[in-house]
Amino acid sequence: MPDTIRDILLAFVRVHILHHAVSERIYGSGMAEELARHGYKLSPGTLYPLLC
């Protein structure tokens, strides 16, 4: 996957995470499940740095 497309997809993931973080506490495993429901398949090594 080209870097540009990867960066765009990660930007969508960040927005999705922020959407949930505004209204509730979020946790890595819960966000991984939520993102998977929407078709995002992220490894913990990709997801957890986004949460910091």
mmCIF file of C-alpha atoms in Angstrom:
data_model
loop_
_atom_site.group_PDB
_atom_site.id
_atom_site.type_symbol
_atom_site.label_atom_id
_atom_site.label_comp_id
_atom_site.label_asym_id
_atom_site.label_seq_id
_atom_site.Cartn_x
_atom_site.Cartn_y
_atom_site.Cartn_z
ATOM 1 C CA MET A 1 0.000 0.000 0.000
ATOM 2 C CA PRO A 2 1.466 3.388 -0.913
ATOM 3 C CA ASP A 3 2.426 5.638 2.000
ATOM 4 C CA THR A 4 -0.054 8.321 0.947
ATOM 5 C CA ILE A 5 -3.016 5.949 1.108
ATOM 6 C CA ARG A 6 -1.802 4.532 4.431
ATOM 7 C CA ASP A 7 -1.547 8.060 5.850
ATOM 8 C CA ILE A 8 -5.083 8.884 4.705
ATOM 9 C CA LEU A 9 -6.494 5.701 6.260
ATOM 10 C CA LEU A 10 -4.691 6.408 9.541
ATOM 11 C CA ALA A 11 -6.158 9.919 9.504
ATOM 12 C CA PHE A 12 -9.657 8.393 9.297
ATOM 13 C CA VAL A 13 -8.786 6.107 12.201
ATOM 14 C CA ARG A 14 -7.567 9.083 14.272
ATOM 15 C CA VAL A 15 -10.819 10.944 13.639
ATOM 16 C CA HIS A 16 -12.816 7.866 14.645
ATOM 17 C CA ILE A 17 -10.786 7.527 17.856
ATOM 18 C CA LEU A 18 -11.230 11.228 18.678
ATOM 19 C CA HIS A 19 -14.970 10.944 18.042
ATOM 20 C CA HIS A 20 -15.204 8.324 20.792
ATOM 21 C CA ALA A 21 -12.672 9.957 23.113
ATOM 22 C CA VAL A 22 -14.733 13.145 23.304
ATOM 23 C CA SER A 23 -17.668 11.407 24.953
ATOM 24 C CA GLU A 24 -16.200 8.424 26.802
ATOM 25 C CA ARG A 25 -13.031 6.837 28.119
ATOM 26 C CA ILE A 26 -11.449 4.654 25.501
ATOM 27 C CA TYR A 27 -9.207 1.634 25.803
ATOM 28 C CA GLY A 28 -7.065 -0.053 23.208
ATOM 29 C CA SER A 29 -8.904 -3.356 23.071
ATOM 30 C CA GLY A 30 -12.295 -1.652 22.960
ATOM 31 C CA MET A 31 -11.187 0.670 20.194
ATOM 32 C CA ALA A 32 -9.701 -2.237 18.247
ATOM 33 C CA GLU A 33 -13.103 -3.968 18.361
ATOM 34 C CA GLU A 34 -14.940 -0.759 17.413
ATOM 35 C CA LEU A 35 -12.609 -0.071 14.502
ATOM 36 C CA ALA A 36 -12.896 -3.683 13.328
ATOM 37 C CA ARG A 37 -16.690 -3.298 13.226
ATOM 38 C CA HIS A 38 -16.109 -0.509 10.716
ATOM 39 C CA GLY A 39 -13.685 -2.506 8.595
ATOM 40 C CA TYR A 40 -10.362 -1.285 9.982
ATOM 41 C CA LYS A 41 -7.952 -4.129 10.749
ATOM 42 C CA LEU A 42 -5.141 -2.647 12.842
ATOM 43 C CA SER A 43 -2.411 -4.432 14.726
ATOM 44 C CA PRO A 44 -1.743 -3.339 18.310
ATOM 45 C CA GLY A 45 1.572 -1.937 17.083
ATOM 46 C CA THR A 46 -0.336 0.468 14.842
ATOM 47 C CA LEU A 47 -3.240 1.248 17.157
ATOM 48 C CA TYR A 48 -1.543 1.924 20.478
ATOM 49 C CA PRO A 49 0.788 4.697 19.227
ATOM 50 C CA LEU A 50 -2.319 6.471 17.908
ATOM 51 C CA LEU A 51 -3.796 6.459 21.426
ATOM 52 C CA CYS A 52 -0.842 8.288 22.989
#
